[in-house]
Short mmCIF file of C-alpha atoms in Angstrom, two decimals:
data_model
loop_
_atom_site.label_atom_id
_atom_site.label_comp_id
_atom_site.label_asym_id
_atom_site.label_seq_id
_atom_site.Cartn_x
_atom_site.Cartn_y
_atom_site.Cartn_z
CA MET A 1085 115.26 116.13 114.57
CA ASN A 1086 115.58 115.53 118.21
CA ALA A 1087 118.89 114.86 119.86
CA PRO A 1088 120.12 111.48 119.26
CA GLY A 1089 118.57 108.75 121.33
CA LYS A 1090 115.60 111.08 122.44
CA PRO A 1091 112.34 109.98 120.89
CA GLN A 1092 110.87 112.36 118.27
CA LEU A 1093 107.12 112.57 119.05
CA PRO A 1094 104.19 113.27 116.66
CA THR A 1095 103.55 117.03 117.44
CA TYR A 1096 100.68 117.34 115.07
CA ASP A 1097 97.08 116.94 116.19
CA ARG A 1098 96.26 113.38 115.73
CA SER A 1099 92.58 114.09 116.31
CA LYS A 1100 92.35 115.74 113.01
CA LEU A 1101 93.51 112.65 111.14
CA ARG A 1102 90.70 110.74 109.25
CA PRO A 1103 91.01 107.76 106.80
CA ARG A 1104 92.39 109.15 103.57
CA LEU A 1105 95.11 106.44 102.91
CA ILE A 1106 95.01 102.68 103.30
CA HIS A 1107 98.21 100.48 103.36
CA LEU A 1108 97.84 96.78 102.44
CA GLY A 1109 100.41 94.52 103.76
CA PHE A 1110 101.79 96.53 106.59
CA GLY A 1111 105.18 94.80 107.18
CA ALA A 1112 108.51 96.01 108.38
CA PHE A 1113 109.49 97.95 105.19
CA ALA A 1114 106.30 99.96 104.99
CA ARG A 1115 106.67 100.86 108.72
CA ALA A 1116 110.21 102.03 108.28
CA HIS A 1117 110.07 103.63 104.86
CA TRP A 1118 106.87 105.60 103.45
CA MET A 1119 105.48 106.00 106.93
CA SER A 1120 108.44 107.88 107.98
CA TYR A 1121 108.00 110.37 105.01
CA HIS A 1122 104.27 110.67 105.90
CA GLN A 1123 105.35 111.37 109.42
CA ASP A 1124 107.54 114.17 108.18
CA PHE A 1125 104.69 115.46 106.12
CA LEU A 1126 102.44 115.57 108.98
CA LEU A 1127 105.00 117.25 111.14
CA GLN A 1128 105.48 119.89 108.59
CA THR A 1129 101.71 120.26 107.91
CA PRO A 1130 100.07 119.95 111.34
CA ASP A 1131 96.65 120.76 110.13
CA SER A 1132 96.60 117.99 107.65
CA ASP A 1133 93.85 115.17 107.89
CA TRP A 1134 95.70 112.68 105.87
CA GLY A 1135 95.44 109.65 108.25
CA VAL A 1136 96.31 106.13 107.50
CA VAL A 1137 94.46 102.79 107.74
CA VAL A 1138 96.72 99.83 107.99
CA SER A 1139 95.35 96.45 106.63
CA ASP A 1140 96.46 93.00 105.64
CA ILE A 1141 94.81 90.03 104.19
CA LEU A 1142 97.11 87.22 105.12
CA PHE A 1143 99.29 88.16 108.16
CA GLY A 1144 99.47 90.52 111.11
CA ALA A 1145 96.20 90.08 112.96
CA ASP A 1146 98.07 89.82 116.29
CA ARG A 1147 100.14 92.89 115.27
CA PHE A 1148 97.20 94.88 114.72
CA GLY A 1149 95.88 94.13 118.10
CA GLN A 1150 99.13 95.38 119.53
CA PHE A 1151 98.76 98.51 117.57
CA GLU A 1152 95.43 99.22 119.06
CA GLU A 1153 96.79 98.50 122.55
CA ASN A 1154 99.43 101.16 122.00
CA ASP A 1155 96.98 103.74 120.62
CA HIS A 1156 98.20 102.98 117.01
CA LEU A 1157 101.59 104.22 117.79
CA TYR A 1158 104.96 102.55 117.01
CA SER A 1159 108.72 103.41 116.99
CA VAL A 1160 111.25 103.56 114.17
CA LEU A 1161 114.97 103.51 115.15
CA GLU A 1162 117.18 104.94 112.55
CA HIS A 1163 120.57 103.46 113.46
CA SER A 1164 124.06 103.63 112.08
CA ASP A 1165 127.67 103.76 113.46
CA THR A 1166 127.25 107.55 113.78
CA ILE A 1167 123.38 108.18 114.18
CA SER A 1168 120.78 106.66 116.49
CA ASN A 1169 117.36 108.35 116.24
CA VAL A 1170 114.07 107.20 117.58
CA ARG A 1171 110.86 108.34 116.02
CA ILE A 1172 107.25 107.66 117.28
CA ILE A 1173 104.95 107.23 114.14
CA GLY A 1174 101.50 108.64 114.83
CA SER A 1175 99.63 108.72 111.58
CA ILE A 1176 97.59 105.42 111.87
CA VAL A 1177 93.95 105.90 112.65
CA LYS A 1178 92.63 102.41 112.23
CA THR A 1179 93.43 98.77 111.53
CA ALA A 1180 91.66 96.32 109.36
CA HIS A 1181 92.03 92.48 109.15
CA PRO A 1182 89.47 89.81 108.16
CA GLU A 1183 90.44 87.94 111.33
CA ARG A 1184 89.38 90.95 113.39
CA GLY A 1185 85.65 91.32 112.64
CA GLY A 1186 85.24 89.42 109.25
CA MET A 1187 85.45 90.46 105.72
CA ASP A 1188 82.79 93.40 106.00
CA ALA A 1189 84.90 94.89 108.68
CA PHE A 1190 87.97 94.53 106.63
CA PHE A 1191 86.42 96.17 103.55
CA ALA A 1192 84.67 98.93 105.57
CA PRO A 1193 87.78 101.41 105.35
CA PHE A 1194 87.85 100.94 101.64
CA LEU A 1195 84.36 102.35 101.45
CA GLU A 1196 85.25 105.62 103.28
CA PRO A 1197 84.49 108.34 100.64
CA ASP A 1198 87.70 110.21 101.17
CA ILE A 1199 89.97 107.27 100.61
CA ALA A 1200 92.34 108.55 97.93
CA ILE A 1201 95.28 106.15 97.96
CA VAL A 1202 95.75 102.47 98.65
CA SER A 1203 99.42 101.71 98.98
CA MET A 1204 100.76 98.12 99.15
CA THR A 1205 103.79 96.01 100.08
CA VAL A 1206 103.06 92.39 99.43
CA THR A 1207 106.26 91.21 98.10
CA GLU A 1208 106.95 89.74 94.65
CA LYS A 1209 104.88 86.69 95.46
CA GLY A 1210 101.89 88.71 96.39
CA TYR A 1211 101.30 89.84 92.74
CA CYS A 1212 100.50 86.19 91.75
CA LEU A 1213 102.25 86.73 88.27
CA THR A 1214 104.06 84.38 86.31
CA GLY A 1215 105.93 85.50 83.06
CA GLY A 1216 104.31 88.89 83.53
CA ALA A 1217 100.89 87.44 83.43
CA LEU A 1218 98.41 86.68 86.22
CA ASP A 1219 98.89 83.06 87.34
CA LEU A 1220 95.32 81.67 87.08
CA ALA A 1221 96.53 78.42 88.67
CA ASN A 1222 97.72 80.17 91.86
CA PRO A 1223 95.71 78.58 94.53
CA ALA A 1224 94.78 82.00 96.06
CA ILE A 1225 93.81 83.44 92.70
CA ALA A 1226 91.68 80.39 91.73
CA HIS A 1227 90.06 80.73 95.21
CA ASP A 1228 89.28 84.39 94.78
CA LEU A 1229 87.75 84.05 91.42
CA ASP A 1230 85.30 81.36 92.96
CA ASN A 1231 84.81 83.28 96.08
CA PRO A 1232 85.27 86.98 95.22
CA THR A 1233 83.72 88.40 98.33
CA ALA A 1234 86.03 86.51 100.64
CA PRO A 1235 89.55 86.86 99.08
CA LYS A 1236 92.75 85.39 100.20
CA SER A 1237 95.10 87.44 97.87
CA ALA A 1238 96.03 90.95 97.90
CA ILE A 1239 94.91 91.17 94.16
CA GLY A 1240 91.57 89.65 94.88
CA ALA A 1241 91.09 91.89 97.88
CA LEU A 1242 91.83 95.02 95.76
CA VAL A 1243 89.45 94.10 93.08
CA GLU A 1244 86.68 93.18 95.67
CA ALA A 1245 87.30 96.62 97.43
CA LEU A 1246 86.79 98.43 94.06
CA ALA A 1247 83.73 96.43 93.32
CA ARG A 1248 82.28 97.49 96.62
CA ARG A 1249 83.11 101.15 95.92
CA LYS A 1250 81.46 100.94 92.38
CA ALA A 1251 78.28 99.32 93.88
CA ALA A 1252 78.24 102.19 96.46
CA GLY A 1253 78.37 104.96 93.84
CA LEU A 1254 81.87 106.01 94.93
CA ASP A 1255 84.84 106.89 92.78
CA GLY A 1256 88.09 104.88 92.53
CA PHE A 1257 91.47 105.54 94.17
CA THR A 1258 95.16 105.27 93.30
CA ILE A 1259 96.83 102.04 93.93
CA LEU A 1260 100.50 102.79 94.73
CA SER A 1261 102.85 99.79 94.81
CA LEU A 1262 105.83 100.15 97.00
CA ASP A 1263 107.29 96.72 96.47
CA ASN A 1264 110.91 96.42 95.29
CA LEU A 1265 110.09 95.35 91.72
CA PRO A 1266 110.72 96.96 88.30
CA ALA A 1267 107.65 98.70 86.96
CA ASN A 1268 105.81 97.75 90.05
CA GLY A 1269 102.76 99.90 89.18
CA LYS A 1270 102.44 98.27 85.87
CA LEU A 1271 102.76 94.83 87.33
CA CYS A 1272 100.03 95.70 89.86
CA GLN A 1273 97.87 97.05 87.07
CA GLN A 1274 98.44 93.95 85.05
CA ALA A 1275 97.44 91.64 87.90
CA VAL A 1276 94.37 93.74 89.05
CA LEU A 1277 92.94 94.20 85.54
CA SER A 1278 93.56 90.59 84.47
CA PHE A 1279 91.66 89.44 87.63
CA ALA A 1280 88.89 91.83 87.08
CA ASP A 1281 88.50 90.84 83.45
CA LYS A 1282 88.07 87.22 84.56
CA ARG A 1283 85.59 88.31 87.36
CA ASP A 1284 83.43 90.91 85.62
CA ALA A 1285 84.18 92.81 82.28
CA VAL A 1286 81.90 95.86 83.29
CA LEU A 1287 83.85 96.10 86.57
CA ALA A 1288 87.14 95.86 84.80
CA ALA A 1289 86.14 98.73 82.43
CA TRP A 1290 85.19 100.84 85.42
CA ILE A 1291 88.51 100.23 86.96
CA ARG A 1292 90.41 101.19 83.78
CA LYS A 1293 88.65 104.53 83.99
CA HIS A 1294 88.78 105.21 87.73
CA VAL A 1295 91.98 103.95 89.01
CA THR A 1296 95.59 104.72 88.46
CA PHE A 1297 98.64 102.55 89.11
CA PRO A 1298 101.83 104.75 89.49
CA CYS A 1299 105.15 103.21 89.63
CA SER A 1300 107.60 103.99 92.51
CA MET A 1301 111.06 103.23 93.50
CA VAL A 1302 111.74 102.73 97.31
CA ASP A 1303 114.96 102.38 99.11
CA ARG A 1304 115.79 101.88 102.76
CA ILE A 1305 117.62 98.91 104.33
CA VAL A 1306 115.33 97.31 106.98
CA PRO A 1307 116.65 94.14 108.39
CA ALA A 1308 114.59 91.53 110.09
CA LEU A 1309 114.29 92.09 113.89
CA THR A 1310 116.46 90.03 116.18
CA ASP A 1311 116.41 89.90 120.01
CA GLU A 1312 119.36 92.27 119.98
CA SER A 1313 117.55 94.86 117.90
CA ARG A 1314 114.45 94.62 120.09
CA ALA A 1315 116.46 95.13 123.12
CA LEU A 1316 117.99 98.19 121.62
CA ILE A 1317 114.46 99.64 120.89
CA THR A 1318 113.42 99.02 124.52
CA GLU A 1319 116.73 100.74 125.63
CA LYS A 1320 116.03 103.75 123.37
CA LEU A 1321 112.35 103.93 124.64
CA GLY A 1322 113.58 104.12 128.20
CA GLY A 1323 112.68 100.64 129.08
CA MET A 1324 109.34 100.51 127.24
CA GLN A 1325 108.68 97.61 124.93
CA ASP A 1326 107.34 98.12 121.46
CA PRO A 1327 106.30 94.85 119.56
CA ASN A 1328 105.89 96.86 116.39
CA GLY A 1329 109.13 98.82 116.56
CA ILE A 1330 111.47 98.47 113.73
CA VAL A 1331 115.15 99.33 113.27
CA CYS A 1332 116.58 100.63 109.92
CA GLU A 1333 119.31 102.57 108.39
CA PRO A 1334 119.06 106.46 108.35
CA PHE A 1335 119.13 106.68 104.54
CA ARG A 1336 115.99 106.62 102.60
CA GLN A 1337 114.90 107.46 99.00
CA TRP A 1338 111.44 107.46 97.40
CA VAL A 1339 110.78 108.15 93.60
CA ILE A 1340 107.16 108.29 92.53
CA GLU A 1341 105.40 108.59 89.17
CA ASP A 1342 102.99 111.45 89.50
CA ALA A 1343 99.81 109.88 88.52
CA PHE A 1344 97.12 110.13 91.18
CA VAL A 1345 93.38 110.33 90.54
CA LYS A 1346 92.15 111.84 94.02
CA GLY A 1347 94.99 113.90 95.14
CA ARG A 1348 97.92 113.17 97.39
CA PRO A 1349 99.93 114.44 100.24
CA ALA A 1350 102.87 116.78 99.31
CA TRP A 1351 105.50 114.21 100.07
CA GLU A 1352 107.91 116.09 97.83
CA GLU A 1353 108.17 118.69 100.48
CA VAL A 1354 109.85 116.19 102.84
CA GLY A 1355 112.33 114.47 100.35
CA ALA A 1356 110.28 112.38 98.02
CA GLN A 1357 110.78 112.84 94.31
CA PHE A 1358 107.90 113.06 91.83
CA VAL A 1359 108.97 112.31 88.28
CA PRO A 1360 107.29 111.52 84.88
CA ASP A 1361 109.32 108.13 84.54
CA VAL A 1362 110.53 106.10 87.45
CA GLU A 1363 112.12 103.38 85.39
CA PRO A 1364 115.66 104.83 85.37
CA PHE A 1365 115.74 104.99 89.11
CA GLU A 1366 114.17 101.63 89.57
CA GLU A 1367 116.88 100.06 87.38
CA MET A 1368 119.58 101.93 89.20
CA LYS A 1369 118.51 100.69 92.48
CA LEU A 1370 117.56 97.13 91.53
CA ARG A 1371 120.77 96.54 89.67
CA THR A 1372 123.35 98.47 91.66
CA LEU A 1373 121.95 98.08 95.24
CA ASN A 1374 119.95 94.99 95.13
CA GLY A 1375 122.18 93.23 92.52
CA ALA A 1376 125.22 93.70 94.96
CA HIS A 1377 123.01 92.80 97.97
CA SER A 1378 122.11 89.46 96.37
CA PHE A 1379 125.73 88.98 95.21
CA LEU A 1380 127.08 89.35 98.72
CA ALA A 1381 124.16 87.38 100.30
CA TYR A 1382 124.84 84.18 98.37
CA LEU A 1383 128.60 84.34 98.27
CA GLY A 1384 128.94 85.71 101.76
CA TYR A 1385 126.65 83.11 103.25
CA LEU A 1386 128.61 80.27 101.47
CA ALA A 1387 131.77 81.75 102.93
CA GLY A 1388 130.42 81.84 106.35
CA TYR A 1389 129.49 85.51 106.78
CA GLU A 1390 126.17 85.92 108.47
CA THR A 1391 125.77 89.64 107.84
CA ILE A 1392 126.33 92.07 105.08
CA ASP A 1393 128.65 94.28 107.16
CA ALA A 1394 130.75 91.14 107.82
CA CYS A 1395 131.17 90.75 104.07
CA MET A 1396 132.31 94.35 103.94
CA GLU A 1397 135.06 93.78 106.45
CA ASP A 1398 136.51 91.37 104.06
CA ALA A 1399 138.52 93.67 101.70
CA ASN A 1400 138.07 91.25 98.73
CA PHE A 1401 134.31 91.01 98.98
CA ARG A 1402 134.30 94.89 99.39
CA SER A 1403 136.37 95.35 96.35
CA VAL A 1404 134.51 92.91 94.18
CA ALA A 1405 131.13 94.20 95.10
CA HIS A 1406 132.17 97.73 94.25
CA ALA A 1407 133.57 96.55 90.85
CA LEU A 1408 130.36 94.74 90.12
CA MET A 1409 128.42 98.10 90.69
CA VAL A 1410 130.68 100.36 88.53
CA LYS A 1411 132.08 98.09 86.06
CA GLU A 1412 129.19 95.71 85.13
CA GLN A 1413 125.97 97.25 86.36
CA GLN A 1414 126.62 100.90 85.75
CA PRO A 1415 127.15 100.47 81.96
CA THR A 1416 123.58 98.96 81.53
CA LEU A 1417 121.94 102.10 83.06
CA ASP A 1418 120.35 105.02 81.48
CA VAL A 1419 119.79 107.73 84.28
CA PRO A 1420 119.21 111.51 84.26
CA GLY A 1421 122.29 113.41 83.80
CA ASP A 1422 122.26 114.86 87.35
CA VAL A 1423 122.63 111.36 88.82
CA ASP A 1424 126.26 110.63 89.98
CA LEU A 1425 126.47 106.75 89.62
CA ASP A 1426 130.03 106.65 91.10
CA ALA A 1427 128.90 108.61 94.18
CA TYR A 1428 125.87 106.27 94.38
CA ALA A 1429 128.09 103.25 94.40
CA ALA A 1430 130.42 104.65 96.94
CA ALA A 1431 127.54 105.48 99.18
CA LEU A 1432 126.23 101.98 98.89
CA ILE A 1433 129.47 100.47 100.08
CA GLU A 1434 129.32 102.78 103.07
CA ARG A 1435 125.54 101.73 103.72
CA PHE A 1436 126.49 98.10 103.39
CA SER A 1437 129.22 98.72 106.02
CA ASN A 1438 126.82 99.80 108.62
CA SER A 1439 127.74 97.48 111.47
CA GLN A 1440 124.66 98.44 113.69
CA LEU A 1441 122.04 96.94 111.20
CA LYS A 1442 123.32 93.25 111.19
CA HIS A 1443 121.51 92.58 107.95
CA LYS A 1444 121.43 88.90 107.65
CA THR A 1445 122.75 87.37 104.50
CA ALA A 1446 120.17 84.62 104.84
CA GLN A 1447 117.29 87.15 104.82
CA ILE A 1448 118.52 88.78 101.57
CA ALA A 1449 119.00 85.40 100.07
CA SER A 1450 115.39 84.49 100.18
CA ASP A 1451 113.09 84.34 97.04
CA GLY A 1452 116.05 84.49 94.73
CA SER A 1453 114.13 82.92 91.89
CA GLN A 1454 111.98 86.03 91.88
CA LYS A 1455 114.72 88.49 92.21
CA LEU A 1456 117.47 87.20 90.02
CA PRO A 1457 115.95 88.21 86.59
CA GLN A 1458 115.80 91.95 87.31
CA ARG A 1459 118.89 92.22 89.67
CA MET A 1460 121.40 90.15 87.39
CA LEU A 1461 119.90 88.49 84.26
CA ALA A 1462 118.70 91.64 82.63
CA SER A 1463 122.24 93.24 82.91
CA ILE A 1464 123.95 89.97 81.60
CA ALA A 1465 121.54 90.12 78.62
CA TRP A 1466 122.65 93.74 78.05
CA HIS A 1467 126.33 92.76 78.20
CA LEU A 1468 125.80 89.91 75.73
CA GLU A 1469 124.25 92.22 73.36
CA HIS A 1470 126.97 94.84 73.77
CA ASN A 1471 129.95 92.52 74.17
CA GLY A 1472 130.59 93.76 77.66
CA ASP A 1473 132.27 92.23 80.77
CA TRP A 1474 129.84 90.32 82.96
CA THR A 1475 132.28 88.06 84.90
CA ARG A 1476 131.06 89.25 88.33
CA LEU A 1477 127.45 88.91 87.30
CA ALA A 1478 128.08 85.31 86.27
CA LEU A 1479 129.74 84.63 89.61
CA GLY A 1480 126.51 86.08 91.28
CA VAL A 1481 124.36 83.67 89.40
CA ALA A 1482 126.74 80.82 90.11
CA GLY A 1483 126.66 81.81 93.75
CA TRP A 1484 122.86 81.50 93.75
CA LEU A 1485 123.07 78.22 92.20
CA ARG A 1486 125.42 76.94 94.74
CA PHE A 1487 123.43 78.37 97.69
CA MET A 1488 120.31 76.60 96.24
CA THR A 1489 121.99 73.14 96.33
CA GLY A 1490 120.98 73.10 100.01
CA SER A 1491 124.35 73.23 101.86
CA ASP A 1492 127.08 75.75 102.33
CA GLU A 1493 130.86 75.25 102.00
CA GLN A 1494 131.04 73.93 105.44
CA GLY A 1495 128.41 71.23 104.84
CA ASN A 1496 125.74 73.06 106.86
CA PRO A 1497 122.17 73.40 105.37
CA THR A 1498 121.37 76.69 103.69
CA PRO A 1499 118.17 78.32 104.63
CA ILE A 1500 116.10 78.07 101.42
CA ASN A 1501 113.11 80.35 101.33
CA ASP A 1502 111.84 80.38 97.78
CA PRO A 1503 108.53 79.80 95.89
CA LEU A 1504 110.43 77.52 93.41
CA ALA A 1505 112.35 75.69 96.18
CA GLU A 1506 110.59 72.41 95.30
CA PRO A 1507 111.47 72.14 91.65
CA ILE A 1508 115.00 73.43 92.37
CA ALA A 1509 115.56 70.83 94.99
CA LYS A 1510 114.52 68.12 92.40
CA ALA A 1511 117.10 69.59 90.06
CA ALA A 1512 119.64 69.42 92.92
CA ALA A 1513 119.01 65.68 93.33
CA LEU A 1514 121.14 65.36 90.09
CA LEU A 1515 124.34 66.40 92.20
CA PRO A 1516 127.16 65.67 92.29
CA ASP A 1517 126.66 66.03 88.53
CA TRP A 1518 126.50 69.76 88.77
CA ASP A 1519 126.55 70.30 85.04
CA ALA A 1520 123.15 68.39 84.80
CA TYR A 1521 121.97 70.38 87.93
CA ILE A 1522 122.77 73.61 86.28
CA ASP A 1523 120.96 72.66 82.97
CA ALA A 1524 118.00 71.57 84.82
CA VAL A 1525 117.54 74.87 86.67
CA PHE A 1526 118.26 76.90 83.53
CA ALA A 1527 115.41 75.05 81.98
CA MET A 1528 112.99 76.87 84.37
CA GLU A 1529 111.59 79.62 82.15
CA ALA A 1530 109.96 81.34 85.15
CA ILE A 1531 113.61 82.37 86.12
CA PHE A 1532 115.67 82.22 82.96
CA PRO A 1533 114.37 83.50 79.58
CA PRO A 1534 114.91 80.84 76.85
CA ALA A 1535 116.74 83.33 74.72
CA LEU A 1536 119.30 83.83 77.43
CA VAL A 1537 119.76 80.16 78.05
CA ALA A 1538 120.04 79.55 74.28
CA ASP A 1539 123.32 81.75 74.29
CA VAL A 1540 126.19 79.43 74.89
CA ARG A 1541 128.21 82.32 76.29
CA PHE A 1542 125.74 82.78 79.19
CA VAL A 1543 125.62 78.97 79.92
CA GLY A 1544 129.42 78.65 79.57
CA GLY A 1545 130.06 81.78 81.60
CA VAL A 1546 127.98 80.74 84.66
CA LYS A 1547 129.34 77.25 84.49
CA GLN A 1548 132.77 78.44 84.60
CA GLN A 1549 132.20 80.48 87.69
CA TYR A 1550 130.34 77.68 89.44
CA ALA A 1551 133.35 75.23 88.69
CA ALA A 1552 135.59 77.86 90.30
CA LEU A 1553 133.41 78.14 93.40
CA ILE A 1554 133.53 74.35 93.66
CA GLU A 1555 137.18 74.13 93.29
CA LEU A 1556 138.20 77.18 95.29
CA GLY A 1557 135.36 78.10 97.72
CA SER A 1558 133.82 81.53 97.89
CA LYS A 1559 136.58 83.31 99.86
CA ARG A 1560 139.50 82.07 97.84
CA HIS A 1561 137.64 82.61 94.51
CA MET A 1562 136.76 86.16 95.61
CA THR A 1563 140.47 86.90 96.23
CA ALA A 1564 141.19 85.74 92.56
CA MET A 1565 138.41 88.07 91.40
CA VAL A 1566 139.89 91.28 92.80
CA ASP A 1567 142.26 91.63 89.90
CA CYS A 1568 139.78 90.69 87.15
#
């Protein structure tokens, strides 16, 4: 690593790189996370030819033009209170977007014979699943089944790419989900195969034989860019502007199920972990890190804290978030014996306290209806079965319900960005009868399993915490929770 503040350049021979990997949905997290691992792999293996094609079906056409203007280079600033390193990522060899040349140009890289891996970050919404099954009523899915060669969804695009490879006599590839979802590979497989079954049974059978869908766990905090962070990147680059630059924390983790059909880079040589079963690591991260993140996002925003590090400066928020991790999330986990959960929780508190990231509570609060089940509800179900303490988890759910009413404790609008925003807003119209509001939201089976809602302990526990929030407000109630 170069001295802090001095950009680390790609010292490998970029001319040797050729299309071997494609990434679909090339947003901020992908740029900061797995691409940094791949950069380290190329730095360590300078004769490697594992080049990357970046693609997107919905967003990013302008961004890809900017990539080309910058010779497919972009910067990653790893930033904390003690570290500030700039890295120039040089592994991209090509971009592909249907708005830049049409559908045939978009699919051309997928027909490169040596493409071995198609990775993806399309967020929870991009899988177009409801209740674990493909949502055939989703407008993009319905469109793609009627117009398979001109898809609007990531799932439709993957199936069309595989159909074109099959027609060309090529083999399949590994589809590697990097989205922050439990069993992300299995969910991707469910979506792709369900779509293929509806489209062409012969194609679906071919995909089952020639494609794998390994699961993965990814971890790195990557806040949305702000004017302040863009200016910081420019400063670190000596005055040069990088429209595709990104700021993230120094920490990173990547755990991958080793199930690849056409080989892979040796990412384990630069810190990635390849394991037979990713699920224990997924649950550890989703419940401990992401669960606490959501907890702080909703309750912190209601209290007037704009960033996670601001929440951490409040000793009560810090204490209750740590207790949530160790007292309520840890007991639900079954991790390998060499994983120190107490040390993991302590490290998370320090990561959350990074004052340089300015990770917005409003950003983390988005898409809560998609995140709540795996981050909190699964743990609550475990505690109900085992007669455990889930008071803080109940407060987290209550905080989400309060946030989704549309206003914070100062009467200002809350920034609601959620695929179920409309039906939840209809439920919020029942206010000030908050009891009826909660019942209406609990009836939404896409979020709350009926078996959980049927348990009076769950309903009563969440309503008790909601009532305390209404009476005391987030800050005062958090103070009361410290001694629980």
